[in-house]
mmCIF file of C-alpha atoms and ligand atoms in Angstrom:
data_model
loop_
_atom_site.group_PDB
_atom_site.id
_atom_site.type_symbol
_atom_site.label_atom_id
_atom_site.label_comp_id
_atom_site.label_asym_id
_atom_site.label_seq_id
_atom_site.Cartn_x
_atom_site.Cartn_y
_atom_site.Cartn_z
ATOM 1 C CA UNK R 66 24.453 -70.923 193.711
ATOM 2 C CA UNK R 67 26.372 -72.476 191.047
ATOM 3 C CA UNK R 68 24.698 -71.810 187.595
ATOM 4 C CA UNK R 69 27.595 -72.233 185.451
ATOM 5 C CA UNK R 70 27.583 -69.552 182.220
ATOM 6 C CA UNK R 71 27.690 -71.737 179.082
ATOM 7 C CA UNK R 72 31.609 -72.107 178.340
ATOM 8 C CA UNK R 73 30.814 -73.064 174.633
ATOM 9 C CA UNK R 74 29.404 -70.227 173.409
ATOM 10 C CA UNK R 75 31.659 -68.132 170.915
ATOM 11 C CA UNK R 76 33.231 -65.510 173.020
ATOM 12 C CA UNK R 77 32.673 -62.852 170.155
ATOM 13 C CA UNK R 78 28.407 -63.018 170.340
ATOM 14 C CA UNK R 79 27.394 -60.061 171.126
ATOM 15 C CA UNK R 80 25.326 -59.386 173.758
ATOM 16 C CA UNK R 81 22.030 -57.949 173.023
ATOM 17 C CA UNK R 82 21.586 -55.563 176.641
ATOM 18 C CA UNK R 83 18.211 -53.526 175.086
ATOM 19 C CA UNK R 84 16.594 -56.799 173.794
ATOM 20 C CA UNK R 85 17.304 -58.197 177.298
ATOM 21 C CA UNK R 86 15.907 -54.852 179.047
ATOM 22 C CA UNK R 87 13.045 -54.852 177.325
ATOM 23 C CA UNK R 88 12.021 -58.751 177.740
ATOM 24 C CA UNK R 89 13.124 -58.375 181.347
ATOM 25 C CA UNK R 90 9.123 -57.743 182.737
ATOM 26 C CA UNK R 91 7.902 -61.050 180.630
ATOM 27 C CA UNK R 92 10.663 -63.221 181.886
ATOM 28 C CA UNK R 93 10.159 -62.273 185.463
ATOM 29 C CA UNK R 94 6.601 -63.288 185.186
ATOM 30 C CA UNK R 95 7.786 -66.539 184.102
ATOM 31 C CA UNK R 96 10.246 -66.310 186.709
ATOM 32 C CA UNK R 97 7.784 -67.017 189.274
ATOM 33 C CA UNK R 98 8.504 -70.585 189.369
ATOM 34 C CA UNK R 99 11.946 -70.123 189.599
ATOM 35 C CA UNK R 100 12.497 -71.978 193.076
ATOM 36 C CA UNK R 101 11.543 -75.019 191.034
ATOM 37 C CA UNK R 102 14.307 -74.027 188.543
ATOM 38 C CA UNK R 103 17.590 -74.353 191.191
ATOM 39 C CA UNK R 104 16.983 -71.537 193.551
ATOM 40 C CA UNK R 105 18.338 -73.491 196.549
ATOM 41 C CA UNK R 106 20.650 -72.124 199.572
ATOM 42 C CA UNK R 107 23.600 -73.745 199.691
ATOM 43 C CA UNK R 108 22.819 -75.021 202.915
ATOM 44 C CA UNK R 109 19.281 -76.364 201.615
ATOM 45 C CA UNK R 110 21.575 -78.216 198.674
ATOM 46 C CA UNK R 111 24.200 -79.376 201.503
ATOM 47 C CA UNK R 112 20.557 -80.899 203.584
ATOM 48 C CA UNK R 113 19.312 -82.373 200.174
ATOM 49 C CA UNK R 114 22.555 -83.930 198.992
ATOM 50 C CA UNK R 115 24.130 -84.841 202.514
ATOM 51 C CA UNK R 116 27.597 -83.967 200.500
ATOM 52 C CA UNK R 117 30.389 -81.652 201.309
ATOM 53 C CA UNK R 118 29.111 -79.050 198.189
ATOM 54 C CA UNK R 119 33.178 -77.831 198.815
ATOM 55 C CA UNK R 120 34.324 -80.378 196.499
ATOM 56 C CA UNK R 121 34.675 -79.843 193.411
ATOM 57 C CA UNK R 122 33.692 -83.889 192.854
ATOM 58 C CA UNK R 123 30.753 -84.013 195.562
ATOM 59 C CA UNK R 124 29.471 -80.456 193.668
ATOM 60 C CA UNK R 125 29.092 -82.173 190.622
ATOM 61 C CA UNK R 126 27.152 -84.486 192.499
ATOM 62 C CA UNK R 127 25.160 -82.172 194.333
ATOM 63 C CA UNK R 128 24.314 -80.170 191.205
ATOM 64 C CA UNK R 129 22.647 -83.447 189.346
ATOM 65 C CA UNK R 130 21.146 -84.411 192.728
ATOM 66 C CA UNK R 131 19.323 -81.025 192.803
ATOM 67 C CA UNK R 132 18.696 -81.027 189.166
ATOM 68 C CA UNK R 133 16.883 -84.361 189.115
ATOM 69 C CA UNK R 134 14.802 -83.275 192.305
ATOM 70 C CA UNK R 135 14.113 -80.227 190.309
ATOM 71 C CA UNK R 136 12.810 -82.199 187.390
ATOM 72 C CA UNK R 137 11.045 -84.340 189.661
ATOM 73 C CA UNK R 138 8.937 -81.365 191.377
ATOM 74 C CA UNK R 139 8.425 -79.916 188.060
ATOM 75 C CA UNK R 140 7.502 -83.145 186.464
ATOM 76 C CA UNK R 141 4.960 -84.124 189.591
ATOM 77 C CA UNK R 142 3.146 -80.378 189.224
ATOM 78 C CA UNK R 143 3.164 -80.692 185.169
ATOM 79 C CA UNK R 144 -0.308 -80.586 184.323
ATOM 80 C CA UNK R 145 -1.282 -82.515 180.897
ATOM 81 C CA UNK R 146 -4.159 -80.906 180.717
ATOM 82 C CA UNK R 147 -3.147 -77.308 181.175
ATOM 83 C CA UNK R 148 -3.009 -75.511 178.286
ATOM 84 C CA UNK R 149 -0.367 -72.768 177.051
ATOM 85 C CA UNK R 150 -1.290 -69.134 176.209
ATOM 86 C CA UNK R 151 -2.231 -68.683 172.579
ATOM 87 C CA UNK R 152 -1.887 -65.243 170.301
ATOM 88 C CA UNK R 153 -3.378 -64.012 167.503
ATOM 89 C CA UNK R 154 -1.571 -63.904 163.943
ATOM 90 C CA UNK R 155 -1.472 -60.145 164.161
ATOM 91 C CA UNK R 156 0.856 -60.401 167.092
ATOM 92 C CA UNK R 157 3.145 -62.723 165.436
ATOM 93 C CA UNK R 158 7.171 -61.634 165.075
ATOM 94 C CA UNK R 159 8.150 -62.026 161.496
ATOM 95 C CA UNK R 160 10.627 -63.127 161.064
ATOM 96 C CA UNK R 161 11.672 -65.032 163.782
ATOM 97 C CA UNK R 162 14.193 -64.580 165.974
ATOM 98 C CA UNK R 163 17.442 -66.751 165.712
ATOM 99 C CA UNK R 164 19.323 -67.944 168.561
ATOM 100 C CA UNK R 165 21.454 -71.305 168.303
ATOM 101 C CA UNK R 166 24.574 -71.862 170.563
ATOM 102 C CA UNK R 167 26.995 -70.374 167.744
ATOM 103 C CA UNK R 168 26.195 -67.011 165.169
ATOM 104 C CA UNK R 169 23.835 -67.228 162.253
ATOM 105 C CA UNK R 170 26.573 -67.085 159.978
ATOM 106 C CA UNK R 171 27.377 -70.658 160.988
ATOM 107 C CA UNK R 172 24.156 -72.361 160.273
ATOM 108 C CA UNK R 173 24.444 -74.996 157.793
ATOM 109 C CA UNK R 174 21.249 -75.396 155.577
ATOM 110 C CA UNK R 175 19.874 -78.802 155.352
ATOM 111 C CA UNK R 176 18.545 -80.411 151.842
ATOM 112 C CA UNK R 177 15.048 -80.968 152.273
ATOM 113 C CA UNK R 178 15.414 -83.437 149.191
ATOM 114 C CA UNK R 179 17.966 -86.342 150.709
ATOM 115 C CA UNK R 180 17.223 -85.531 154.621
ATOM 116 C CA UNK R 181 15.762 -88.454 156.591
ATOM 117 C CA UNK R 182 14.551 -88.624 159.989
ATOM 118 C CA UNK R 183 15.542 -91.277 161.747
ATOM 119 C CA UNK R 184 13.734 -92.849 164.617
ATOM 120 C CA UNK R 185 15.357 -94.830 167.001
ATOM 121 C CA UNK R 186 14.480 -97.179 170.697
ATOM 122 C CA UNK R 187 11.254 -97.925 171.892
ATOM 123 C CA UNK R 188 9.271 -97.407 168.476
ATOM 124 C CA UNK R 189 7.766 -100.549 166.378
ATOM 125 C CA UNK R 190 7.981 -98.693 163.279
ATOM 126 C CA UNK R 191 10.923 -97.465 162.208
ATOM 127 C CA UNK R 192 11.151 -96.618 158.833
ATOM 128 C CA UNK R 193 12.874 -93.169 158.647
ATOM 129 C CA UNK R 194 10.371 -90.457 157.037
ATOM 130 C CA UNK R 195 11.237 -88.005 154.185
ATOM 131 C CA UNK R 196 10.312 -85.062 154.137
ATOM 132 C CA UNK R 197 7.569 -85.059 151.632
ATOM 133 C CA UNK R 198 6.153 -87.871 153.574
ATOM 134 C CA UNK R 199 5.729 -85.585 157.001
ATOM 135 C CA UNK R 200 4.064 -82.931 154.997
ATOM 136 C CA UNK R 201 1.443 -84.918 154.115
ATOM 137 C CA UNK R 202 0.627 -86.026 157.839
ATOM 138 C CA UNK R 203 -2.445 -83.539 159.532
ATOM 139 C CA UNK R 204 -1.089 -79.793 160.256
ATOM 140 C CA UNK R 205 -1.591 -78.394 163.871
ATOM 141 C CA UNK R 206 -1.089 -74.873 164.091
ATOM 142 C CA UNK R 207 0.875 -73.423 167.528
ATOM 143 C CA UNK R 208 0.377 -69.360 168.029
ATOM 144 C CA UNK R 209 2.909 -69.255 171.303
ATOM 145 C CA UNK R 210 5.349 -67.516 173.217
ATOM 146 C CA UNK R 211 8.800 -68.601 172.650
ATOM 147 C CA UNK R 212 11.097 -67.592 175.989
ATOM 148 C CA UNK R 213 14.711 -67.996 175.745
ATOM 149 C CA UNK R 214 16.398 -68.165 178.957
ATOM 150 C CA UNK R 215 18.803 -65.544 177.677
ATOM 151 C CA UNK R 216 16.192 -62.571 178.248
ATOM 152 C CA UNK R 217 14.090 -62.196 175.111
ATOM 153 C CA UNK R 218 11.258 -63.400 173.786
ATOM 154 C CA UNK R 219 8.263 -63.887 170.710
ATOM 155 C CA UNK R 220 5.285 -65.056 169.701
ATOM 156 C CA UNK R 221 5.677 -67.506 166.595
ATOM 157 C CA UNK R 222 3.191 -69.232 164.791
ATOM 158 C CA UNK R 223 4.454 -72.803 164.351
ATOM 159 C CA UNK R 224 2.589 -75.796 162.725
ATOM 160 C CA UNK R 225 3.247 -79.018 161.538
ATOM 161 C CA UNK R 226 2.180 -82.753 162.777
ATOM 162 C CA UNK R 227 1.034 -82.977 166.542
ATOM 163 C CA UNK R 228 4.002 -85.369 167.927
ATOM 164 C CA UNK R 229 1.708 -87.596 170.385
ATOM 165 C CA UNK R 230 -0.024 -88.198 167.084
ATOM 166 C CA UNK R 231 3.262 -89.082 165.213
ATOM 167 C CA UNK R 232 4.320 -91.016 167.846
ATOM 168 C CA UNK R 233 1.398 -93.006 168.030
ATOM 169 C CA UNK R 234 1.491 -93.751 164.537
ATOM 170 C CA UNK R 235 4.737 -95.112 164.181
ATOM 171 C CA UNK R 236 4.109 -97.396 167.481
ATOM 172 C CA UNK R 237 6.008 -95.824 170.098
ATOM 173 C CA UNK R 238 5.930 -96.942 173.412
ATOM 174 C CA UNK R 239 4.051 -94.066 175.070
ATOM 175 C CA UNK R 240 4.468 -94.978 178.398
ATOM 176 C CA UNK R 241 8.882 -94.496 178.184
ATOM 177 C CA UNK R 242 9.937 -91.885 179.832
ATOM 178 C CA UNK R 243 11.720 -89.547 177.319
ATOM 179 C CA UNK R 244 11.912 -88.371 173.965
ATOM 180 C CA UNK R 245 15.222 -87.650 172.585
ATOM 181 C CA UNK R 246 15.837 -85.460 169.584
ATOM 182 C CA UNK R 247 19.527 -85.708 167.764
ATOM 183 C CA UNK R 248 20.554 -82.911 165.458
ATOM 184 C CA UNK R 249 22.582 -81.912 162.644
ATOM 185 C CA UNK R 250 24.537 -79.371 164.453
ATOM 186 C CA UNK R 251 25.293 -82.096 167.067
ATOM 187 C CA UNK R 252 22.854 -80.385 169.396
ATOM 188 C CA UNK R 253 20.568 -83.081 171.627
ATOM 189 C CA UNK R 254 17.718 -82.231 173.630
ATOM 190 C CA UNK R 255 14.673 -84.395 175.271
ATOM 191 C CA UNK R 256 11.774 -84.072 176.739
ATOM 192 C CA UNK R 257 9.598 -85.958 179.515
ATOM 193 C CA UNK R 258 6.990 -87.735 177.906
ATOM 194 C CA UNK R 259 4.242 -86.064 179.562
ATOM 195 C CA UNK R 260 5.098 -82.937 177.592
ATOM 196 C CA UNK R 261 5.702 -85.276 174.642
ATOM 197 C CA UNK R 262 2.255 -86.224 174.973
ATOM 198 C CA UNK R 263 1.203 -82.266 175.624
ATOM 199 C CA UNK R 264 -2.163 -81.439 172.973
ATOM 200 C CA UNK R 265 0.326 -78.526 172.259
ATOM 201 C CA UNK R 266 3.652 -80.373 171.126
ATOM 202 C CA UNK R 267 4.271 -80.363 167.465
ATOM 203 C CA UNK R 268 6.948 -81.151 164.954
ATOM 204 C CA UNK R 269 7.069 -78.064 163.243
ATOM 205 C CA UNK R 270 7.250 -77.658 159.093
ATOM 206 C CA UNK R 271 5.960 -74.152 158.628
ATOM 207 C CA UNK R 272 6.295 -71.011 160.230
ATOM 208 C CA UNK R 273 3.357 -68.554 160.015
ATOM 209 C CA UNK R 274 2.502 -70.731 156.852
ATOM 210 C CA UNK R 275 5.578 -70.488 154.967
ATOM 211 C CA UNK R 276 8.159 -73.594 155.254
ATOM 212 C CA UNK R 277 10.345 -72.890 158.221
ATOM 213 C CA UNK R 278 13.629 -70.814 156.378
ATOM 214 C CA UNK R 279 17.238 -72.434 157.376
ATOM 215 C CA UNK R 280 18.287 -70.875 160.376
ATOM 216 C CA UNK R 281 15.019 -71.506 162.523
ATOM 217 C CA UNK R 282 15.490 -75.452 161.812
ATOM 218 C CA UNK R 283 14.299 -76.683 158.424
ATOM 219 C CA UNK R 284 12.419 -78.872 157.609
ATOM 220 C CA UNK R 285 11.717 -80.167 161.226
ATOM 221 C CA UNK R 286 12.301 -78.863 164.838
ATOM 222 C CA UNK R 287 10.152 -78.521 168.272
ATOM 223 C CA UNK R 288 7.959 -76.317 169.104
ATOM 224 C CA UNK R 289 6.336 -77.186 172.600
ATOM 225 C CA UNK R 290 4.501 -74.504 174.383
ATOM 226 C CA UNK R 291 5.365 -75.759 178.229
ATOM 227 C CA UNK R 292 9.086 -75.345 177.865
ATOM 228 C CA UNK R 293 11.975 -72.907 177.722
ATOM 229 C CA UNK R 294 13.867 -72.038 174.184
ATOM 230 C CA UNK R 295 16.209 -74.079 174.222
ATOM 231 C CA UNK R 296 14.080 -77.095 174.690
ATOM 232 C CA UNK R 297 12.910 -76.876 170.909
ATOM 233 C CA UNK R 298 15.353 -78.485 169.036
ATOM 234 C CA UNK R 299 15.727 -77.292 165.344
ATOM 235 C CA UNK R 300 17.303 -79.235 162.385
ATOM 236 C CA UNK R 301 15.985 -82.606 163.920
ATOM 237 C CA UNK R 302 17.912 -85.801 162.529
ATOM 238 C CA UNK R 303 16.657 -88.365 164.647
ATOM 239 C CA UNK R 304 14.136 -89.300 167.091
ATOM 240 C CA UNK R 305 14.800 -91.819 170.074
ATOM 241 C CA UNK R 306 12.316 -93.136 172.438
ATOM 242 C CA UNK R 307 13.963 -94.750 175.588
ATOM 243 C CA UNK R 308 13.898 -95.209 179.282
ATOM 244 C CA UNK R 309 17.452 -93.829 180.153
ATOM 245 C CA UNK R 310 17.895 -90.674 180.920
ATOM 246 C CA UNK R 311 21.138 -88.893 179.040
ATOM 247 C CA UNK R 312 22.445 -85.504 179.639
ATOM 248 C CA UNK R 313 21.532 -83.257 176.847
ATOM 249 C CA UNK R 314 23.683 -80.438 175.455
ATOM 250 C CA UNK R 315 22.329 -77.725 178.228
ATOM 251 C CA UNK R 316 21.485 -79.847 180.865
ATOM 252 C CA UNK R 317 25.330 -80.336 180.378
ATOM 253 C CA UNK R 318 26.138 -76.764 180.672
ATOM 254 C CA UNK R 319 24.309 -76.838 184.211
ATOM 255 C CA UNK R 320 20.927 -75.489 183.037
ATOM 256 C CA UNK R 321 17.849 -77.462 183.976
ATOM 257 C CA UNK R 322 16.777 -80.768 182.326
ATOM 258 C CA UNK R 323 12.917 -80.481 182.951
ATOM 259 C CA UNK R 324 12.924 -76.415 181.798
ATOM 260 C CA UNK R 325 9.344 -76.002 182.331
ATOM 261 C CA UNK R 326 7.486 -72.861 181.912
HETATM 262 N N1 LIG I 193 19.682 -77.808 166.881
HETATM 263 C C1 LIG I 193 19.592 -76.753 167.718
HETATM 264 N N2 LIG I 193 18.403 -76.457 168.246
HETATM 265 C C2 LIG I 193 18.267 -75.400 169.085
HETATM 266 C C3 LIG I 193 19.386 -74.624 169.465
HETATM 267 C C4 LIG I 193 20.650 -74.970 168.894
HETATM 268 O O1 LIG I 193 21.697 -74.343 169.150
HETATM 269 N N3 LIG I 193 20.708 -76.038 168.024
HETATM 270 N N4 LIG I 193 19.226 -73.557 170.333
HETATM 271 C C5 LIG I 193 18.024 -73.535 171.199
HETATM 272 C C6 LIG I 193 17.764 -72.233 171.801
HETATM 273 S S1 LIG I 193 18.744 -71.775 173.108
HETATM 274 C C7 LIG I 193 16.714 -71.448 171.432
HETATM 275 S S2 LIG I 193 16.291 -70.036 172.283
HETATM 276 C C8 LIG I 193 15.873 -71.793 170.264
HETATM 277 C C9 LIG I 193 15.829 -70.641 169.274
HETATM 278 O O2 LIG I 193 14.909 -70.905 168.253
HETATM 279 P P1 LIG I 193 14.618 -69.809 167.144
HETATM 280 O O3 LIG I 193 15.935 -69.480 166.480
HETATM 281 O O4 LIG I 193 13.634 -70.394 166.212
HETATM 282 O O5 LIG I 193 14.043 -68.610 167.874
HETATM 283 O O6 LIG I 193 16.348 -72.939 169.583
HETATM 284 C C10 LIG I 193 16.776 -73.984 170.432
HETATM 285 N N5 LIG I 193 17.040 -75.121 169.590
HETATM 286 MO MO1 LIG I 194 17.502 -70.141 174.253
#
């Protein structure tokens, strides 16, 4: 198949081989489902597509055909009502554990004091929020398993304002498709709005009660519990509500939009 490795990452990160040993067990069990995550013959993707898949054109093609159907099954079994595994504080990993598409070194702290976030499309209100404003919204609190598709994982505790909440509050269109979320480190992600909506999507302030430190996305990221790591975008600028689909920084790399786990 063609799953692309990421050309952007910094060819000097290290790669961890014991860390991705020893996660190897829990990511197969979320493997499962991988058929739903691009496991197609090539002659299955040649049936799908109707496309010669030995152009380099027509592959491109073939790849976001495939994708799309992908996020299609995934979005049509996506149950709203399913909840995520939960934990117990003792079993949380303190402190987290970083991963961003460049080193920790390069992390650039954000000032809690002058950031904004922005919202942007389908939303009524759209007053950007400071940060002092979003901690005084309601606190959920998230003990889950965070699964990077790189072979490790954790259990974080996560809290902050539930986003179907937040986005009902500032009069967003609920019934959009996707929800967009624009960095500071240029990153982009979105979701479906069905796991928007999920009782177990938050924008997350704290981490096991403590403000979320620099590198795991102060003051605001993601943290949903039905999606892959790299879903939960950290160092949030902006927030867009829309019907049109965009590409987001690792569905651009080739890896799956929908990333369900
Ligand atoms: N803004 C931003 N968000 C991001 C990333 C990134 O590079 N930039 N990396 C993603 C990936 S691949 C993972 S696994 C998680 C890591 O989150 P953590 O450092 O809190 O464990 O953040 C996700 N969110
Ligand atoms: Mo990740």
């Amino acid at each position: 198949m063609f799953i692309r490795k990421p050309s952007i990452l910094p060819p000097d990160k290290p790669v961890d081989r014991d860390a991705i040993r020893q996660s190897r067990a829990v990511l197969e069990h979320f493997n499962r489902r991988k058929l739903l995550r691009g496991a197609l013959s090539l002659s299955a993707l040649t049936l799908l597509t109707g496309c010669d898949v030995s152009e380099e054109d027509s592959v491109q093609k073939a790849l976001r055909a495939v994708s799309s159907w992908n996020d299609g099954v995934q979005a049509a079994i996506f149950r709203s009502d399913h909840l995520a595994p939960t934990f117990s504080p003792s079993q949380v990993v303190k402190p987290p554990r970083f991963n961003a598409y460049y080193d920790i070194d390069h992390v650039k702290p954000i000032d809690g004091a002058t950031w904004k976030l922005e919202l942007a499309g389908l939303i009524k209100d759209k007053r950007p929020w400071t940060a002092q404003q979003i901690y005084q919204l309601p606190e959920q609190e998230l003990i889950i398993r965070h699964i990077c598709v790189e072979g490790w994982d954790y259990i974080g505790q996560w809290s902050g304002p539930n986003l179907r909440a937040f986005l009902t509050r500032v009069g967003a269109d609920l019934t959009a498709k996707y929800v967009y979320f624009i960095c500071n480190d240029n990153f982009t992600e979105s979701i479906d709005m069905a796991s928007a909506l999920h009782p177990q999507t938050i924008l997350a302030t704290k981490y096991a009660g403590d403000f979320i430190a620099d590198p795991f996305g102060y003051p605001l990221r993601l943290r949903t519990s039905t999606k892959l790591g790299y879903k939960n975008a950290k160092w949030i600028k902006a927030v867009e509500v829309t019907n049109t689909f965009r590409e987001t920084f690792w569905s651009k790399q080739g890896e799956n939009w929908f990333a369900g786990i």
